[in-house]
Every structure is written in C-alpha cells, then in structure tokens.
PDB file of C-alpha atoms in Angstrom:
ATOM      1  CA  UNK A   1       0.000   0.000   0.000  1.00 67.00           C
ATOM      2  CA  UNK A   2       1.278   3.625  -0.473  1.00 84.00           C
ATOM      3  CA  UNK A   3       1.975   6.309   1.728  1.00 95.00           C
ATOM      4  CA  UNK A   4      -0.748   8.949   1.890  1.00 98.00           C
ATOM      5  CA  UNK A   5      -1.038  12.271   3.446  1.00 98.00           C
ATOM      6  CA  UNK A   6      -4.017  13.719   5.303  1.00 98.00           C
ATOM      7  CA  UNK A   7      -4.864  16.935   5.332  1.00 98.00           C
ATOM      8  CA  UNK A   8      -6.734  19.654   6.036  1.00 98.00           C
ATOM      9  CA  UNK A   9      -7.809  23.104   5.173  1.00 97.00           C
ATOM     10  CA  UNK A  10      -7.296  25.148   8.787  1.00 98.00           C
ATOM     11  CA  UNK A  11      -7.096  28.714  10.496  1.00 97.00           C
ATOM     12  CA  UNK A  12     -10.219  29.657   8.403  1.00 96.00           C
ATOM     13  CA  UNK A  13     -11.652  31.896  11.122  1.00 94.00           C
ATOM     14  CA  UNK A  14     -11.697  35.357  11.397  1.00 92.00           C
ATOM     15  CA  UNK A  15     -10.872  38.084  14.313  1.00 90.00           C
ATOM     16  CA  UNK A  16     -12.818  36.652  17.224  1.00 86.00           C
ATOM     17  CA  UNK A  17     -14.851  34.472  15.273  1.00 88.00           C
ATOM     18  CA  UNK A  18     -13.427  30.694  14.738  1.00 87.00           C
ATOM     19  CA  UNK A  19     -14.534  27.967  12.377  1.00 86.00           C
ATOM     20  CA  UNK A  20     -13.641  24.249  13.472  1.00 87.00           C
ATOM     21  CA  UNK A  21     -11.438  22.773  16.122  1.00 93.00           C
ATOM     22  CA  UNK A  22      -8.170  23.608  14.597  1.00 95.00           C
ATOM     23  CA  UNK A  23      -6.189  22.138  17.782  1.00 96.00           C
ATOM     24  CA  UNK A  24      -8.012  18.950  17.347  1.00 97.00           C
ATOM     25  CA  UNK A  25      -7.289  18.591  13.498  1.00 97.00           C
ATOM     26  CA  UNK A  26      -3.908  19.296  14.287  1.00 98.00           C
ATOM     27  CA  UNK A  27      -3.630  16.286  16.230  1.00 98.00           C
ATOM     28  CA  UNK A  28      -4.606  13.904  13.440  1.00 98.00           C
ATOM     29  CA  UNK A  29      -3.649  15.138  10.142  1.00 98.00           C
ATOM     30  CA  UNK A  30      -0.292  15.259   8.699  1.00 98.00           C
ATOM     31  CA  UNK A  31      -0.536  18.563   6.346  1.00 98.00           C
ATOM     32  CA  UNK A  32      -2.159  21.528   7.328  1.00 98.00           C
ATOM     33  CA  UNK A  33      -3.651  24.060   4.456  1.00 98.00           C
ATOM     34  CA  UNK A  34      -3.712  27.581   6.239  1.00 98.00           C
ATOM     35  CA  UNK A  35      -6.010  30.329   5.648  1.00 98.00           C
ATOM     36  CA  UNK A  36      -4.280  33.645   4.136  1.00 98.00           C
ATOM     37  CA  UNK A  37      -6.482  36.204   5.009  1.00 97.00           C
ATOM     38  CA  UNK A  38      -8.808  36.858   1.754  1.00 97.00           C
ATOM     39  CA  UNK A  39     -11.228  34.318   1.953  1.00 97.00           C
ATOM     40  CA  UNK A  40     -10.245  33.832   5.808  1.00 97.00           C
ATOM     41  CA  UNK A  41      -8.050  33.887   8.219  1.00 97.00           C
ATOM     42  CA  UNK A  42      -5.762  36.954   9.225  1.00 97.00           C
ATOM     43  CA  UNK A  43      -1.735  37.465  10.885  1.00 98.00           C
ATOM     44  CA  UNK A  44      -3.126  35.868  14.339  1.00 97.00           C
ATOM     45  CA  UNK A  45      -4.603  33.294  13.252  1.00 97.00           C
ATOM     46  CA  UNK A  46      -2.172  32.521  10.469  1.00 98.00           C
ATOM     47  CA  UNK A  47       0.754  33.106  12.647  1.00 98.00           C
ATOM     48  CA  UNK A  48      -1.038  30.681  15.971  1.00 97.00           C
ATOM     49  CA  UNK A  49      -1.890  28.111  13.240  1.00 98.00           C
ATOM     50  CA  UNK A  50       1.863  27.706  11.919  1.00 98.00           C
ATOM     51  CA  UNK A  51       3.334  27.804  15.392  1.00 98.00           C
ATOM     52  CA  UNK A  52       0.744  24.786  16.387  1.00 98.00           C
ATOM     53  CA  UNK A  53       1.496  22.853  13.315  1.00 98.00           C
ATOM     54  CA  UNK A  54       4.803  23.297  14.035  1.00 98.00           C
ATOM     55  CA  UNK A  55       4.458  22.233  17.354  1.00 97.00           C
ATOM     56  CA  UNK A  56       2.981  19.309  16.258  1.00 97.00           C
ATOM     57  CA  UNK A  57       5.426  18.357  13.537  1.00 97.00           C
ATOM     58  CA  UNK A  58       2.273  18.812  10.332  1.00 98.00           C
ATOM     59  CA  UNK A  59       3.233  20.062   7.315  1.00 98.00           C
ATOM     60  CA  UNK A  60       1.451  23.331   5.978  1.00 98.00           C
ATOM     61  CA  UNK A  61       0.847  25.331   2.861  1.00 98.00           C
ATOM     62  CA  UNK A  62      -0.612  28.125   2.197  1.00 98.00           C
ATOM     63  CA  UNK A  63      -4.484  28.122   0.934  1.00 98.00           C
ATOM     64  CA  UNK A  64      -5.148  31.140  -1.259  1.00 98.00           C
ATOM     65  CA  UNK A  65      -8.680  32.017  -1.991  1.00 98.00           C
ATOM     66  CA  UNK A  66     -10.970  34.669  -3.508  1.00 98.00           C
ATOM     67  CA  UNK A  67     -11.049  38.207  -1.251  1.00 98.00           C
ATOM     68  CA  UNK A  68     -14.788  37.132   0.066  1.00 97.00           C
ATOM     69  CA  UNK A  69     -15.029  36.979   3.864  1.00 95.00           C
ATOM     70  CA  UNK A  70     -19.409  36.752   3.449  1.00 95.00           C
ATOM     71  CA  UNK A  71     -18.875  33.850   1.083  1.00 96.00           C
ATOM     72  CA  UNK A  72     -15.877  32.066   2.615  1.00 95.00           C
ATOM     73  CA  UNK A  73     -14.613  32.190  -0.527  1.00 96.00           C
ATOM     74  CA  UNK A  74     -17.435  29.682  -2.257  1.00 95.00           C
ATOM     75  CA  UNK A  75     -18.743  31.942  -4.636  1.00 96.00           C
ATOM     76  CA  UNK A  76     -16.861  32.572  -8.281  1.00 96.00           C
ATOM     77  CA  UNK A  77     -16.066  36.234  -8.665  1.00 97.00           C
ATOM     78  CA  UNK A  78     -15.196  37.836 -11.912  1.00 97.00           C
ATOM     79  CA  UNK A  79     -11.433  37.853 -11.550  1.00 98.00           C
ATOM     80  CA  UNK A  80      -9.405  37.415 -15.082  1.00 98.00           C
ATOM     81  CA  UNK A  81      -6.553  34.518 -15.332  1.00 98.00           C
ATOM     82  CA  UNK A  82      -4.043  37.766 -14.536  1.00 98.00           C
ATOM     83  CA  UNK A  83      -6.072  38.838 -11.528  1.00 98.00           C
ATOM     84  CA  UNK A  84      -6.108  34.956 -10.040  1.00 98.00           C
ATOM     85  CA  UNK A  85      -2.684  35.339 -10.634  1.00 98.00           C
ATOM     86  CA  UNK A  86      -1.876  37.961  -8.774  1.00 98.00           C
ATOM     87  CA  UNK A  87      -4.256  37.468  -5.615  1.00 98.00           C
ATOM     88  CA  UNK A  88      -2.486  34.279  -5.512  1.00 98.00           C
ATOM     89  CA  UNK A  89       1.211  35.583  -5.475  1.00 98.00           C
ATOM     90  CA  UNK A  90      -0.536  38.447  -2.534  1.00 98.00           C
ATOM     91  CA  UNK A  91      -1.534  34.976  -0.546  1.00 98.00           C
ATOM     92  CA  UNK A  92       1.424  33.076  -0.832  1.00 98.00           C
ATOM     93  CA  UNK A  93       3.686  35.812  -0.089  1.00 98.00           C
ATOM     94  CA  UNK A  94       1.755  36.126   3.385  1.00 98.00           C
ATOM     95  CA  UNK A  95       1.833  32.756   3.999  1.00 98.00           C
ATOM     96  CA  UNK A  96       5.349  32.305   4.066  1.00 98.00           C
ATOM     97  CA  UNK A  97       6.173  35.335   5.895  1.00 98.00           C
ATOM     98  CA  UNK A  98       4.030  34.567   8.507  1.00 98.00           C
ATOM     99  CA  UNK A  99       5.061  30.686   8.535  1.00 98.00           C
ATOM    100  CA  UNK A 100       8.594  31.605   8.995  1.00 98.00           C
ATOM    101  CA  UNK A 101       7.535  34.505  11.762  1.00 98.00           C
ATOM    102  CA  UNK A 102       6.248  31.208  13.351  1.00 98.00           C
ATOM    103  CA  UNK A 103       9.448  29.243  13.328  1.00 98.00           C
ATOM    104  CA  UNK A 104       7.975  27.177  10.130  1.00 98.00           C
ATOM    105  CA  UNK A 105       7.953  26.965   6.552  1.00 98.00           C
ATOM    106  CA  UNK A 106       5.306  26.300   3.691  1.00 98.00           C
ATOM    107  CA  UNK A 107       6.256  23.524   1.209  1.00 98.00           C
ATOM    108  CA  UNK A 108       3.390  23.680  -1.127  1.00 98.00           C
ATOM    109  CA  UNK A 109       0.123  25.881  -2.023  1.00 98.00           C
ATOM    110  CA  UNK A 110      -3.475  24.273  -2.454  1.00 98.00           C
ATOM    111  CA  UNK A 111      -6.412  26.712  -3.582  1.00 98.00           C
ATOM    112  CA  UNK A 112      -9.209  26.626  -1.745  1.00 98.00           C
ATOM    113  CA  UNK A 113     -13.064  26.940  -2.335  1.00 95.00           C
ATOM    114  CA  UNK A 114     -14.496  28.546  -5.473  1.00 97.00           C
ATOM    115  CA  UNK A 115     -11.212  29.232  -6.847  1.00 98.00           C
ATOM    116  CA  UNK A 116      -9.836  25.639  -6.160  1.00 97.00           C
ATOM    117  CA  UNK A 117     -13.185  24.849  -8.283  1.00 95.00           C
ATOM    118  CA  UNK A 118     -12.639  26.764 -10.920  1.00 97.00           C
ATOM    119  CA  UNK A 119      -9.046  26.063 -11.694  1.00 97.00           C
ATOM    120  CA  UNK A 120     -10.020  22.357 -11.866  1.00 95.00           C
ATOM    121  CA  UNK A 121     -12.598  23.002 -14.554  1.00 95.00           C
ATOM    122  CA  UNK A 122     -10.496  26.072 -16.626  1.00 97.00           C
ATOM    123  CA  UNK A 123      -7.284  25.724 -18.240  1.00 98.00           C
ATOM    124  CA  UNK A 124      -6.150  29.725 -17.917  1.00 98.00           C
ATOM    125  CA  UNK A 125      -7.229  29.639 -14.217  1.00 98.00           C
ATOM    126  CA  UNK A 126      -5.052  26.618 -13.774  1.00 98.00           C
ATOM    127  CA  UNK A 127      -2.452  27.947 -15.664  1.00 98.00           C
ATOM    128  CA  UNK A 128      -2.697  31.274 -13.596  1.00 98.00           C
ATOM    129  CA  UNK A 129      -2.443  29.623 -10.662  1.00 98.00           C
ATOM    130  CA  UNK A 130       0.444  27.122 -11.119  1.00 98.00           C
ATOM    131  CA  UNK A 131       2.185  30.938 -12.800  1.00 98.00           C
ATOM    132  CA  UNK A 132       1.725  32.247  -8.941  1.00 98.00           C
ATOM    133  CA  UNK A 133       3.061  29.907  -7.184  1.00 98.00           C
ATOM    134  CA  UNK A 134       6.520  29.296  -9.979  1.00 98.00           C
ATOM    135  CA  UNK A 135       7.060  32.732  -9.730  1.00 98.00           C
ATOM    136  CA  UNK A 136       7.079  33.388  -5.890  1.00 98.00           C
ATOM    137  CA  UNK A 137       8.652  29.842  -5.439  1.00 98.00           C
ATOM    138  CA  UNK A 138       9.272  27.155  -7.791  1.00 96.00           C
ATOM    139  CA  UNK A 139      10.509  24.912  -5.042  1.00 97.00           C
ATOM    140  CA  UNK A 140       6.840  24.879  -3.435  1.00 98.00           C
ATOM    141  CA  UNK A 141       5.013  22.083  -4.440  1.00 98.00           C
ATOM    142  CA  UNK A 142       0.762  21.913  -5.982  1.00 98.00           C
ATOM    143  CA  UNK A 143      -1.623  20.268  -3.811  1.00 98.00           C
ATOM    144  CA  UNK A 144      -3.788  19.732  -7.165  1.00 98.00           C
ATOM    145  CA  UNK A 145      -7.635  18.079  -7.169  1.00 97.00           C
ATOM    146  CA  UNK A 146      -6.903  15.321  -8.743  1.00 97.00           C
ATOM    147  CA  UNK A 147      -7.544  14.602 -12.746  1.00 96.00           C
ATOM    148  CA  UNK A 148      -8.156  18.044 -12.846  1.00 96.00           C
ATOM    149  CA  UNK A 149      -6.568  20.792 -15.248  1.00 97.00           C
ATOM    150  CA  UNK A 150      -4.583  22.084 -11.941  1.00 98.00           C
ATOM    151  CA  UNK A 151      -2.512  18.786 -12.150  1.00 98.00           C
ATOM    152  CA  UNK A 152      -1.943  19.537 -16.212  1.00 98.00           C
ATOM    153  CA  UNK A 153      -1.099  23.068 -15.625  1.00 98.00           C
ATOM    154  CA  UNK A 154       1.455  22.934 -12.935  1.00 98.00           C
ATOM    155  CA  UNK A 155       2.946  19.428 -14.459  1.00 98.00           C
ATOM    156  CA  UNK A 156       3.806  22.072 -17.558  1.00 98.00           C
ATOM    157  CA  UNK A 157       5.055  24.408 -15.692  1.00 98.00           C
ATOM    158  CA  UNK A 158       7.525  22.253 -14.305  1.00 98.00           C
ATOM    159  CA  UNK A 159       6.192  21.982 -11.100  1.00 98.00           C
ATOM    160  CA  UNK A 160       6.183  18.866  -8.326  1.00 98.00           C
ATOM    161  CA  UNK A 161       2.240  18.245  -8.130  1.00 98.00           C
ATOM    162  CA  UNK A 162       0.389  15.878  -5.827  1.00 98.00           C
ATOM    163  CA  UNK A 163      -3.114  14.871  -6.543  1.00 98.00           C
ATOM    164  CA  UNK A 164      -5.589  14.835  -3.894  1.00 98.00           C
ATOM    165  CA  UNK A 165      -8.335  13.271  -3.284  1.00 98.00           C
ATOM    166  CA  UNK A 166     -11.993  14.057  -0.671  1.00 97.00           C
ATOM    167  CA  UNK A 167     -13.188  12.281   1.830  1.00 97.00           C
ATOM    168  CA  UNK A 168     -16.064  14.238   2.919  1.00 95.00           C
ATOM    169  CA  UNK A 169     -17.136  15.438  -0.291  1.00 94.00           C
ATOM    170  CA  UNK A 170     -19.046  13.502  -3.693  1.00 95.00           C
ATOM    171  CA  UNK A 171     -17.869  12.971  -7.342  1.00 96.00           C
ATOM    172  CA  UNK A 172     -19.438  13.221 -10.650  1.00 93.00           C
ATOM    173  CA  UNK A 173     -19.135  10.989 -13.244  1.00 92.00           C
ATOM    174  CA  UNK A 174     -16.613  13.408 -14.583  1.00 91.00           C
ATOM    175  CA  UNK A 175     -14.355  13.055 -11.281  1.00 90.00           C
ATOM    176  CA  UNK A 176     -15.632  16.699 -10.606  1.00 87.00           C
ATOM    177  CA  UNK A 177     -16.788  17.069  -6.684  1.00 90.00           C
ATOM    178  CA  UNK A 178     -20.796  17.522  -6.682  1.00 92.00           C
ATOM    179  CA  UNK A 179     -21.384  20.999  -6.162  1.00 89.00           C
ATOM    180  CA  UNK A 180     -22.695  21.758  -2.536  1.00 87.00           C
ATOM    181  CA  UNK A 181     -26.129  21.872  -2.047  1.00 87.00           C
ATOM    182  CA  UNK A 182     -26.658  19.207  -4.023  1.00 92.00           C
ATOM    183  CA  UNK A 183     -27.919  15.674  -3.046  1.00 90.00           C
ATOM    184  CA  UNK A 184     -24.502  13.547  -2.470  1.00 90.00           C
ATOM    185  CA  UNK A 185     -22.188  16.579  -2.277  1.00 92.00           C
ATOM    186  CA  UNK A 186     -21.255  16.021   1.364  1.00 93.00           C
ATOM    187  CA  UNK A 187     -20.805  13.071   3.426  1.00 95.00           C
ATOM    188  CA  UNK A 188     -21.286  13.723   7.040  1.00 94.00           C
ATOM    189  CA  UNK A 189     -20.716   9.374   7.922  1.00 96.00           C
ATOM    190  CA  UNK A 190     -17.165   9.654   9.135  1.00 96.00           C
ATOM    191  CA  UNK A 191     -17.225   5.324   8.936  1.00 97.00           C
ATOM    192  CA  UNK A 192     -19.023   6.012   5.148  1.00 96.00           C
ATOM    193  CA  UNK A 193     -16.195   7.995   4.388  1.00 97.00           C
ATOM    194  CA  UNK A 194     -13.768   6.271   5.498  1.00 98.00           C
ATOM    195  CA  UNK A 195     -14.690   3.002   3.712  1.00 98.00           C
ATOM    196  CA  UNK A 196     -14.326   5.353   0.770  1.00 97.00           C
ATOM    197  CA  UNK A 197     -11.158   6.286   0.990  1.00 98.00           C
ATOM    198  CA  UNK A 198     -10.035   3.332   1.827  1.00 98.00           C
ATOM    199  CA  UNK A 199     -11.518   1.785  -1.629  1.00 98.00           C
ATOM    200  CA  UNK A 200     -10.196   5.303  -3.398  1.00 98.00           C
ATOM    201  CA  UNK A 201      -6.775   4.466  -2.086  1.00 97.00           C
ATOM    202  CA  UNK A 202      -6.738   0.546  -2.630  1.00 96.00           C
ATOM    203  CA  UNK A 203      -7.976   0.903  -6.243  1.00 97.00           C
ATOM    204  CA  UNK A 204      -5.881   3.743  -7.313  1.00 97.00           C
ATOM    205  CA  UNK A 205      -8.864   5.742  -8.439  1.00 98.00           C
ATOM    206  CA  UNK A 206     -12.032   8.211  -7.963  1.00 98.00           C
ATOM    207  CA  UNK A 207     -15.050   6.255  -7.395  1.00 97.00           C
ATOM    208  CA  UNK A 208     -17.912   8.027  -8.459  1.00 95.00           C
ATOM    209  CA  UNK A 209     -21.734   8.304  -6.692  1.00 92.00           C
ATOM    210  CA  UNK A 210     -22.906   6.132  -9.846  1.00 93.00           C
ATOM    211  CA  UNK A 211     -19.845   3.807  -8.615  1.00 95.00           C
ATOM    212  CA  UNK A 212     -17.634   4.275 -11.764  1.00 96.00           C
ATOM    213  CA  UNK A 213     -14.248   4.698 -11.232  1.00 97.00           C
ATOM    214  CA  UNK A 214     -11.402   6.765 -12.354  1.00 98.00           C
ATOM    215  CA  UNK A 215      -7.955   5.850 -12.534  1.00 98.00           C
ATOM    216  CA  UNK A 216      -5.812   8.665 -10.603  1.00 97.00           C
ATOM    217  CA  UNK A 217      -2.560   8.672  -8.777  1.00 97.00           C
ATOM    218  CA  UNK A 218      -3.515   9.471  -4.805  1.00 98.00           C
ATOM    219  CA  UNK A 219      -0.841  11.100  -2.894  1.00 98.00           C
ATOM    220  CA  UNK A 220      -3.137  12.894  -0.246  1.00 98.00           C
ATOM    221  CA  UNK A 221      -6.727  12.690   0.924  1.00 98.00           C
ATOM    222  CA  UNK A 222      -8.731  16.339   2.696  1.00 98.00           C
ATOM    223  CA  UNK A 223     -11.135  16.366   5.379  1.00 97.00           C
ATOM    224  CA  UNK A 224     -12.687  20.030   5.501  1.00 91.00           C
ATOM    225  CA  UNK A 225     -11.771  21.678   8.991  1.00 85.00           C
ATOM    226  CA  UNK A 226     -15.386  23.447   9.201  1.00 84.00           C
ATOM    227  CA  UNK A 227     -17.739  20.996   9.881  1.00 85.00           C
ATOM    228  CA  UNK A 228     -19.053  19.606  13.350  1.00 87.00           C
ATOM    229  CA  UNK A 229     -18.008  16.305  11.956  1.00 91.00           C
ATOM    230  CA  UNK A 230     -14.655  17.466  10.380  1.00 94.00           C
ATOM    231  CA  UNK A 231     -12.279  15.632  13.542  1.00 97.00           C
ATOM    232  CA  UNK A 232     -14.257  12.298  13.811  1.00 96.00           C
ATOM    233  CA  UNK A 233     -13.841  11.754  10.297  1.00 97.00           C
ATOM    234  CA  UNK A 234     -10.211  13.184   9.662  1.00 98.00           C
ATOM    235  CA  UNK A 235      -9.710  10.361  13.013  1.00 98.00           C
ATOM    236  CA  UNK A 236     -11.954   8.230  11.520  1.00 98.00           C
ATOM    237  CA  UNK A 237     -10.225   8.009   8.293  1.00 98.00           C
ATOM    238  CA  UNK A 238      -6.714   7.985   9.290  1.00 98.00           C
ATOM    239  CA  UNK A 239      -7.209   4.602  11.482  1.00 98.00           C
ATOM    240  CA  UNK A 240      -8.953   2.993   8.778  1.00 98.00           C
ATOM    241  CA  UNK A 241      -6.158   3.731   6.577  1.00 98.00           C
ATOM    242  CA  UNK A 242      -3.690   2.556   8.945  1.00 98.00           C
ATOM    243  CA  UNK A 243      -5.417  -0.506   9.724  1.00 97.00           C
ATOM    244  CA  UNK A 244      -5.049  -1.369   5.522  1.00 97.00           C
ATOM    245  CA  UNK A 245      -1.165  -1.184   5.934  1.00 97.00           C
ATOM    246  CA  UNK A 246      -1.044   2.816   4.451  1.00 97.00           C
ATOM    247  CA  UNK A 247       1.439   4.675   5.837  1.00 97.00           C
ATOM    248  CA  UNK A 248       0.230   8.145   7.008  1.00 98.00           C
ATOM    249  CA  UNK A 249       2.525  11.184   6.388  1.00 97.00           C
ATOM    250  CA  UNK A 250       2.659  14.069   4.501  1.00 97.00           C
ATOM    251  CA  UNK A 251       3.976  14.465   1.063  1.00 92.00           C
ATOM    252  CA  UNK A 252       6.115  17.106   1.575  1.00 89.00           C
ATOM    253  CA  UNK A 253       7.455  17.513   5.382  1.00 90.00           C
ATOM    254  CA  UNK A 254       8.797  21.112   6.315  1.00 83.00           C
ATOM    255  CA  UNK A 255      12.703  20.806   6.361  1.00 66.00           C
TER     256      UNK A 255
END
C-alpha cells in the first residue's frame, strides 16, 4: 500500500470568530492548508496556526482564496486569469512570511473553495495559478484536485504536483466534486467515508456516486476543517487507513 497524506484546510476563522477545532485537526492530520487572510483567516490566526502545526510536527501550505469573507470564498467572482494570478502571489507571499515569523515553513500551495473549483474546470485559471506559485517559489510544491486541469497546468510548468483526493465530499461521473447543495455533495458518515477512501486508495482511483471509477494517482486525501463532523472523520479516516497497511505522512514535510 502507499503512503498517503491527510490533510486539512485550517485557520479559516476570522478576528474573534473561529470555524472548526483547529487544535483537534492538528492532532490527526499530517498537512495543514492555512487560511491567508482573503477568503479567511488573518496574521493571528495565520501566525497561531503555523506555530501549532509546528508544534505538532504537520506540514502546511498556504491556501489562497478569492477576497470574500461573506462567502468564505465559495462563490466565483469575476477575476481574469491575470487577476487569479496575482491574488495568488498576494496569498502566498503572506503565507510564508508569517510561517517563517512562526518558526515554520510552507512547502506547497493548495487553492481553496471557489477558486480551487474553478481552476479544476479552466485551463487559464489553472495555468494562472500554477504561474503564482513558480514565480514566488518554484521549489513549493501543488496540492492539485486530482484529474483536474490544476494537475496539467502545474505538471507544464515544471512543477512537483500531488493529486488529492476528498473524503467528505461527492464525485461526478466526470471526477468533478458535486457541487454543494446538491444531493450527495457532502458526506457527514465519518465510517461512510472512510470506507471510501479506503476503496479510493486501494484501487488507485475516484469512485464516483454512480460507482464508476477513475484511474488517478492518490498522494493525499482532505477532510474540511469546518464541519461539526470534520475531527471524527479526519480520526476516523486515518485509522482505517492505517489498519489497511497505508502509511500516514505528509507528502512534503517542512525541512
């Protein structure tokens, strides 16, 4: 069996206002994807998330978003390729000043939300994206969704990608995730999940809600930090994937 990563998309709160048990999470997963302060998050949370994680010994990256705090960064807004480009280079930037304010280091940058999304669907997002993150650091690795133009962007740009995979979350026929709100988009079962990605992982591919499956490299599996359920299955799922002889631990440890 391989060696996956878990991780997780944390310090996505806000001022006083918090979302998920980030101290919990950080217990269980082995990457951490951190907030940079447009979609959420802000310095003190950023900067108490990377000192935890390195506390802990998890991995983090940064987790650039669109600038919308009343969305959480889940609705598309009408940036151009450039734009995304640009917010992303603002994010990263952040992240890695703050991580190494913290005593830690970012290895590799994962979209989140809407944006994520979109660059999975749309080559010039993709390509805009995988630009960003070249240009501030060509060293830091792509958390892409996997089968997804993010992987085919940064793999042209020269870039070391890793294809994840969700537990919590549906697929489409297409190996798209089905859009929230929609029957099968989330999946709040941390033991349904789990047997998931423990099929997901064993098979080497995206299974489907119609049960067809996709052939895709898996290198890491997310559990969304911003659920009530988010902890029991990020637990949930690790010892099930331990108990099938998969090594835990992240792709890309700090150095």
């Amino acid at each position: 069996m391989p060696t996956i990563d878990l991780n997780s998309d944390l310090g996505e709160g806000f001022g006083d206002y918090r979302a998920g048990d980030d101290a919990a999470m950080l217990a269980v997963v082995t990457s951490a994807n951190v907030a940079c302060g447009m979609h959420a998050g802000d310095p003190q949370i950023m900067a108490r998330t990377f000192g935890l994680a390195r506390e802990r010994g998890v991995a983090v990256g940064a987790h650039p978003g669109y600038p919308d705090l009343w969305g959480f960064g889940r609705r598309v807004l009408p940036y151009t390729p450039a734009e995304v480009e640009r917010l992303v280079v603002y994010q990263v930037g952040a992240a890695q000043a703050l991580a190494t304010y913290a005593g830690h280091r970012i290895t590799y940058v994962k979209t989140h939300g809407a944006l994520g999304n979109l660059a999975a669907a749309n080559d010039e997002v993709a390509m805009a994206v995988a630009r960003a993150v070249r240009a501030v650091d060509r060293d830091l690795s792509l958390l892409a969704i996997a089968l997804s133009a993010q992987v085919r962007a940064g793999e042209a740009l020269g870039l070391d990608v890793h294809q994840e995979i969700f537990a919590d979350r549906g697929y489409t026929e297409e190996g798209l995730l089905v859009p929230r709100g929609q029957p099968g988009a989330m999946i709040e079962d941390s033991e349904v999940a789990a047997e998931r990605v423990v099929s997901m992982v064993r098979e080497g591919a995206i299974i489907a809600g119609s049960g067809k499956r996709l052939p895709t490299p898996i290198r890491s599996v997310c559990v969304h930090g911003d659920s009530h359920y988010a902890v029991a299955t990020a637990r949930t799922v690790r010892a099930r994937l331990e108990q099938a002889g998969v090594t835990v631990a992240p792709f890309r440890p700090a150095a």
